[in-house]
Amino acid sequence: MDGREFYSSLIRLHILHHAVQEPIFGLGIIEELAHHGYKLSAGTLYPMLHDMERKGYLYSLEEKTGRQSRRLYRATDLGKIMLENAKEKVRELFGELFEE
């Protein structure tokens, strides 16, 4: 067991957190998550982003700069609500995990 099933939800929370703050894009969020110790490939991240978009937590727009284009993701109102609800649950769990 390598913990992937546990980390998947934490990664989704990270994605929502950053998507609430500003538009995110694939490579940028891969690099951001790497700062937190998560090593994701595009083959792992993009299905996750697409799933979160399909469920209504994110929306995306294509941004073109010259010949290049980049898909930017932002949190929807539902995504913002889900993040706030999850923060409450994380606070509660954090308290239990680190009680002395």
N, C-alpha and C. Protein backbone atom coordinates (compact mmCIF):
# COMPACT_ATOMS: atom_id res chain seq x y z
N MET A 1 0.84 -1.18 0.00
CA MET A 1 0.00 0.00 0.00
C MET A 1 0.89 1.24 0.00
N ASP A 2 0.71 2.09 -0.99
CA ASP A 2 1.56 3.28 -1.09
C ASP A 2 0.83 4.57 -0.71
N GLY A 3 -0.41 4.50 -0.29
CA GLY A 3 -1.13 5.66 0.18
C GLY A 3 -1.83 6.48 -0.88
N ARG A 4 -1.79 6.03 -2.12
CA ARG A 4 -2.39 6.82 -3.20
C ARG A 4 -3.86 7.15 -2.96
N GLU A 5 -4.60 6.18 -2.43
CA GLU A 5 -6.02 6.43 -2.22
C GLU A 5 -6.25 7.51 -1.16
N PHE A 6 -5.32 7.65 -0.21
CA PHE A 6 -5.42 8.71 0.78
C PHE A 6 -4.99 10.04 0.19
N TYR A 7 -3.91 10.03 -0.55
CA TYR A 7 -3.37 11.27 -1.10
C TYR A 7 -4.24 11.87 -2.19
N SER A 8 -5.00 11.08 -2.88
CA SER A 8 -5.84 11.57 -3.96
C SER A 8 -6.78 12.67 -3.48
N SER A 9 -7.40 12.47 -2.34
CA SER A 9 -8.31 13.49 -1.80
C SER A 9 -7.55 14.73 -1.36
N LEU A 10 -6.37 14.55 -0.79
CA LEU A 10 -5.57 15.70 -0.39
C LEU A 10 -5.15 16.52 -1.61
N ILE A 11 -4.81 15.84 -2.67
CA ILE A 11 -4.42 16.52 -3.91
C ILE A 11 -5.60 17.31 -4.46
N ARG A 12 -6.78 16.72 -4.43
CA ARG A 12 -7.98 17.42 -4.90
C ARG A 12 -8.24 18.68 -4.07
N LEU A 13 -8.02 18.59 -2.77
CA LEU A 13 -8.18 19.78 -1.91
C LEU A 13 -7.15 20.85 -2.27
N HIS A 14 -5.91 20.43 -2.52
CA HIS A 14 -4.88 21.38 -2.96
C HIS A 14 -5.30 22.06 -4.26
N ILE A 15 -5.79 21.28 -5.19
CA ILE A 15 -6.22 21.83 -6.47
C ILE A 15 -7.31 22.86 -6.25
N LEU A 16 -8.34 22.51 -5.48
CA LEU A 16 -9.42 23.45 -5.22
C LEU A 16 -8.91 24.71 -4.53
N HIS A 17 -8.05 24.53 -3.55
CA HIS A 17 -7.49 25.67 -2.82
C HIS A 17 -6.83 26.66 -3.79
N HIS A 18 -5.99 26.15 -4.66
CA HIS A 18 -5.28 27.02 -5.60
C HIS A 18 -6.21 27.58 -6.68
N ALA A 19 -7.19 26.79 -7.10
CA ALA A 19 -8.13 27.24 -8.13
C ALA A 19 -9.08 28.31 -7.61
N VAL A 20 -9.28 28.37 -6.30
CA VAL A 20 -10.06 29.46 -5.70
C VAL A 20 -9.24 30.74 -5.72
N GLN A 21 -7.95 30.63 -5.47
CA GLN A 21 -7.07 31.80 -5.39
C GLN A 21 -6.79 32.45 -6.73
N GLU A 22 -6.58 31.62 -7.76
CA GLU A 22 -6.21 32.13 -9.08
C GLU A 22 -6.38 31.02 -10.11
N PRO A 23 -6.40 31.38 -11.39
CA PRO A 23 -6.47 30.33 -12.42
C PRO A 23 -5.24 29.42 -12.32
N ILE A 24 -5.46 28.14 -12.50
CA ILE A 24 -4.36 27.17 -12.48
C ILE A 24 -4.30 26.47 -13.83
N PHE A 25 -3.14 25.87 -14.13
CA PHE A 25 -2.99 25.07 -15.35
C PHE A 25 -2.18 23.85 -14.98
N GLY A 26 -2.24 22.85 -15.82
CA GLY A 26 -1.66 21.54 -15.53
C GLY A 26 -0.24 21.55 -15.02
N LEU A 27 0.70 22.03 -15.83
CA LEU A 27 2.11 22.00 -15.44
C LEU A 27 2.33 22.84 -14.18
N GLY A 28 1.66 23.97 -14.09
CA GLY A 28 1.82 24.82 -12.91
C GLY A 28 1.39 24.13 -11.63
N ILE A 29 0.28 23.42 -11.68
CA ILE A 29 -0.21 22.74 -10.46
C ILE A 29 0.64 21.50 -10.17
N ILE A 30 1.16 20.85 -11.20
CA ILE A 30 2.09 19.74 -10.98
C ILE A 30 3.31 20.24 -10.22
N GLU A 31 3.84 21.39 -10.63
CA GLU A 31 5.01 21.97 -9.96
C GLU A 31 4.67 22.41 -8.54
N GLU A 32 3.50 23.01 -8.35
CA GLU A 32 3.07 23.44 -7.02
C GLU A 32 2.93 22.24 -6.09
N LEU A 33 2.30 21.20 -6.56
CA LEU A 33 2.11 20.00 -5.74
C LEU A 33 3.45 19.33 -5.42
N ALA A 34 4.41 19.43 -6.33
CA ALA A 34 5.74 18.86 -6.09
C ALA A 34 6.40 19.55 -4.90
N HIS A 35 6.11 20.84 -4.70
CA HIS A 35 6.65 21.56 -3.53
C HIS A 35 6.13 20.97 -2.22
N HIS A 36 4.99 20.29 -2.30
CA HIS A 36 4.39 19.67 -1.12
C HIS A 36 4.68 18.18 -1.04
N GLY A 37 5.54 17.70 -1.91
CA GLY A 37 5.95 16.31 -1.87
C GLY A 37 5.14 15.35 -2.72
N TYR A 38 4.21 15.87 -3.51
CA TYR A 38 3.40 15.01 -4.39
C TYR A 38 4.06 14.96 -5.76
N LYS A 39 4.28 13.77 -6.27
CA LYS A 39 4.86 13.61 -7.61
C LYS A 39 3.77 13.07 -8.53
N LEU A 40 3.22 13.96 -9.32
CA LEU A 40 2.14 13.60 -10.23
C LEU A 40 2.61 13.71 -11.67
N SER A 41 2.14 12.81 -12.48
CA SER A 41 2.38 12.92 -13.92
C SER A 41 1.15 13.58 -14.54
N ALA A 42 1.30 14.03 -15.76
CA ALA A 42 0.16 14.59 -16.48
C ALA A 42 -0.94 13.54 -16.63
N GLY A 43 -0.53 12.29 -16.78
CA GLY A 43 -1.49 11.19 -16.92
C GLY A 43 -2.31 10.94 -15.68
N THR A 44 -1.85 11.42 -14.55
CA THR A 44 -2.62 11.33 -13.30
C THR A 44 -3.42 12.60 -13.07
N LEU A 45 -2.78 13.75 -13.30
CA LEU A 45 -3.42 15.03 -13.00
C LEU A 45 -4.59 15.34 -13.92
N TYR A 46 -4.41 15.22 -15.22
CA TYR A 46 -5.46 15.67 -16.14
C TYR A 46 -6.77 14.90 -15.98
N PRO A 47 -6.76 13.59 -15.80
CA PRO A 47 -8.03 12.92 -15.52
C PRO A 47 -8.69 13.44 -14.23
N MET A 48 -7.87 13.79 -13.25
CA MET A 48 -8.39 14.33 -12.00
C MET A 48 -9.05 15.70 -12.25
N LEU A 49 -8.37 16.56 -13.01
CA LEU A 49 -8.94 17.87 -13.35
C LEU A 49 -10.23 17.71 -14.14
N HIS A 50 -10.24 16.81 -15.11
CA HIS A 50 -11.43 16.59 -15.93
C HIS A 50 -12.59 16.06 -15.08
N ASP A 51 -12.28 15.17 -14.15
CA ASP A 51 -13.30 14.64 -13.26
C ASP A 51 -13.88 15.74 -12.36
N MET A 52 -13.01 16.59 -11.84
CA MET A 52 -13.47 17.68 -10.98
C MET A 52 -14.30 18.68 -11.79
N GLU A 53 -13.96 18.86 -13.04
CA GLU A 53 -14.75 19.75 -13.91
C GLU A 53 -16.10 19.11 -14.22
N ARG A 54 -16.11 17.83 -14.52
CA ARG A 54 -17.35 17.11 -14.82
C ARG A 54 -18.30 17.14 -13.62
N LYS A 55 -17.74 17.09 -12.42
CA LYS A 55 -18.56 17.10 -11.21
C LYS A 55 -18.99 18.51 -10.80
N GLY A 56 -18.49 19.52 -11.49
CA GLY A 56 -18.92 20.89 -11.24
C GLY A 56 -18.09 21.66 -10.23
N TYR A 57 -16.93 21.15 -9.85
CA TYR A 57 -16.07 21.84 -8.87
C TYR A 57 -15.13 22.84 -9.55
N LEU A 58 -14.81 22.58 -10.81
CA LEU A 58 -13.93 23.44 -11.59
C LEU A 58 -14.60 23.77 -12.92
N TYR A 59 -14.18 24.86 -13.52
CA TYR A 59 -14.52 25.13 -14.92
C TYR A 59 -13.22 25.54 -15.60
N SER A 60 -13.18 25.39 -16.91
CA SER A 60 -11.94 25.71 -17.61
C SER A 60 -12.22 26.57 -18.83
N LEU A 61 -11.20 27.31 -19.19
CA LEU A 61 -11.21 28.15 -20.38
C LEU A 61 -9.88 27.97 -21.08
N GLU A 62 -9.90 28.06 -22.39
CA GLU A 62 -8.64 27.97 -23.13
C GLU A 62 -8.11 29.38 -23.35
N GLU A 63 -6.86 29.58 -23.00
CA GLU A 63 -6.20 30.87 -23.18
C GLU A 63 -5.18 30.71 -24.28
N LYS A 64 -5.25 31.58 -25.29
CA LYS A 64 -4.29 31.52 -26.39
C LYS A 64 -3.31 32.67 -26.27
N THR A 65 -2.04 32.33 -26.42
CA THR A 65 -0.97 33.32 -26.45
C THR A 65 -0.16 33.03 -27.70
N GLY A 66 -0.40 33.81 -28.73
CA GLY A 66 0.27 33.52 -30.00
C GLY A 66 -0.20 32.19 -30.55
N ARG A 67 0.74 31.32 -30.81
CA ARG A 67 0.41 29.98 -31.33
C ARG A 67 0.09 28.99 -30.22
N GLN A 68 0.50 29.31 -29.02
CA GLN A 68 0.31 28.38 -27.91
C GLN A 68 -1.04 28.62 -27.23
N SER A 69 -1.57 27.55 -26.69
CA SER A 69 -2.80 27.67 -25.90
C SER A 69 -2.61 26.88 -24.61
N ARG A 70 -3.33 27.32 -23.61
CA ARG A 70 -3.24 26.68 -22.30
C ARG A 70 -4.65 26.66 -21.72
N ARG A 71 -5.02 25.54 -21.12
CA ARG A 71 -6.32 25.42 -20.46
C ARG A 71 -6.15 25.86 -19.01
N LEU A 72 -6.92 26.87 -18.63
CA LEU A 72 -6.88 27.38 -17.26
C LEU A 72 -8.12 26.90 -16.52
N TYR A 73 -7.93 26.53 -15.26
CA TYR A 73 -9.01 26.02 -14.43
C TYR A 73 -9.24 26.98 -13.27
N ARG A 74 -10.52 27.19 -12.95
CA ARG A 74 -10.92 27.99 -11.79
C ARG A 74 -11.96 27.20 -11.01
N ALA A 75 -12.08 27.50 -9.74
CA ALA A 75 -13.10 26.86 -8.92
C ALA A 75 -14.46 27.49 -9.24
N THR A 76 -15.47 26.66 -9.28
CA THR A 76 -16.85 27.13 -9.42
C THR A 76 -17.37 27.50 -8.03
N ASP A 77 -18.58 28.03 -7.99
CA ASP A 77 -19.20 28.31 -6.69
C ASP A 77 -19.34 27.02 -5.89
N LEU A 78 -19.72 25.94 -6.56
CA LEU A 78 -19.82 24.64 -5.88
C LEU A 78 -18.46 24.20 -5.35
N GLY A 79 -17.41 24.39 -6.15
CA GLY A 79 -16.06 24.04 -5.72
C GLY A 79 -15.65 24.83 -4.49
N LYS A 80 -16.01 26.10 -4.44
CA LYS A 80 -15.69 26.95 -3.28
C LYS A 80 -16.43 26.47 -2.04
N ILE A 81 -17.69 26.10 -2.21
CA ILE A 81 -18.46 25.57 -1.08
C ILE A 81 -17.87 24.26 -0.59
N MET A 82 -17.52 23.38 -1.53
CA MET A 82 -16.95 22.09 -1.16
C MET A 82 -15.62 22.28 -0.42
N LEU A 83 -14.82 23.24 -0.87
CA LEU A 83 -13.54 23.50 -0.20
C LEU A 83 -13.79 24.00 1.22
N GLU A 84 -14.72 24.90 1.41
CA GLU A 84 -15.01 25.41 2.76
C GLU A 84 -15.52 24.29 3.66
N ASN A 85 -16.38 23.44 3.14
CA ASN A 85 -16.87 22.30 3.93
C ASN A 85 -15.73 21.35 4.28
N ALA A 86 -14.85 21.11 3.32
CA ALA A 86 -13.72 20.21 3.56
C ALA A 86 -12.76 20.80 4.59
N LYS A 87 -12.58 22.12 4.57
CA LYS A 87 -11.70 22.76 5.54
C LYS A 87 -12.18 22.50 6.97
N GLU A 88 -13.48 22.56 7.17
CA GLU A 88 -14.03 22.28 8.50
C GLU A 88 -13.73 20.84 8.92
N LYS A 89 -13.90 19.93 8.00
CA LYS A 89 -13.63 18.51 8.29
C LYS A 89 -12.14 18.29 8.56
N VAL A 90 -11.29 18.96 7.79
CA VAL A 90 -9.84 18.82 7.97
C VAL A 90 -9.43 19.38 9.34
N ARG A 91 -10.00 20.54 9.72
CA ARG A 91 -9.69 21.12 11.03
C ARG A 91 -10.06 20.14 12.15
N GLU A 92 -11.24 19.55 12.03
CA GLU A 92 -11.70 18.59 13.04
C GLU A 92 -10.77 17.38 13.10
N LEU A 93 -10.44 16.83 11.94
CA LEU A 93 -9.56 15.67 11.88
C LEU A 93 -8.16 16.02 12.40
N PHE A 94 -7.65 17.17 11.99
CA PHE A 94 -6.33 17.61 12.43
C PHE A 94 -6.29 17.67 13.96
N GLY A 95 -7.32 18.22 14.55
CA GLY A 95 -7.40 18.28 16.00
C GLY A 95 -7.34 16.90 16.65
N GLU A 96 -8.05 15.95 16.08
CA GLU A 96 -8.04 14.59 16.63
C GLU A 96 -6.70 13.90 16.40
N LEU A 97 -6.12 14.08 15.23
CA LEU A 97 -4.86 13.41 14.91
C LEU A 97 -3.72 13.88 15.79
N PHE A 98 -3.75 15.16 16.19
CA PHE A 98 -2.62 15.72 16.91
C PHE A 98 -2.94 16.10 18.35
N GLU A 99 -4.04 15.57 18.88
CA GLU A 99 -4.34 15.77 20.29
C GLU A 99 -3.30 15.05 21.12
N GLU A 100 -3.02 15.62 22.24
CA GLU A 100 -2.06 14.94 23.15
C GLU A 100 -2.78 14.42 24.36
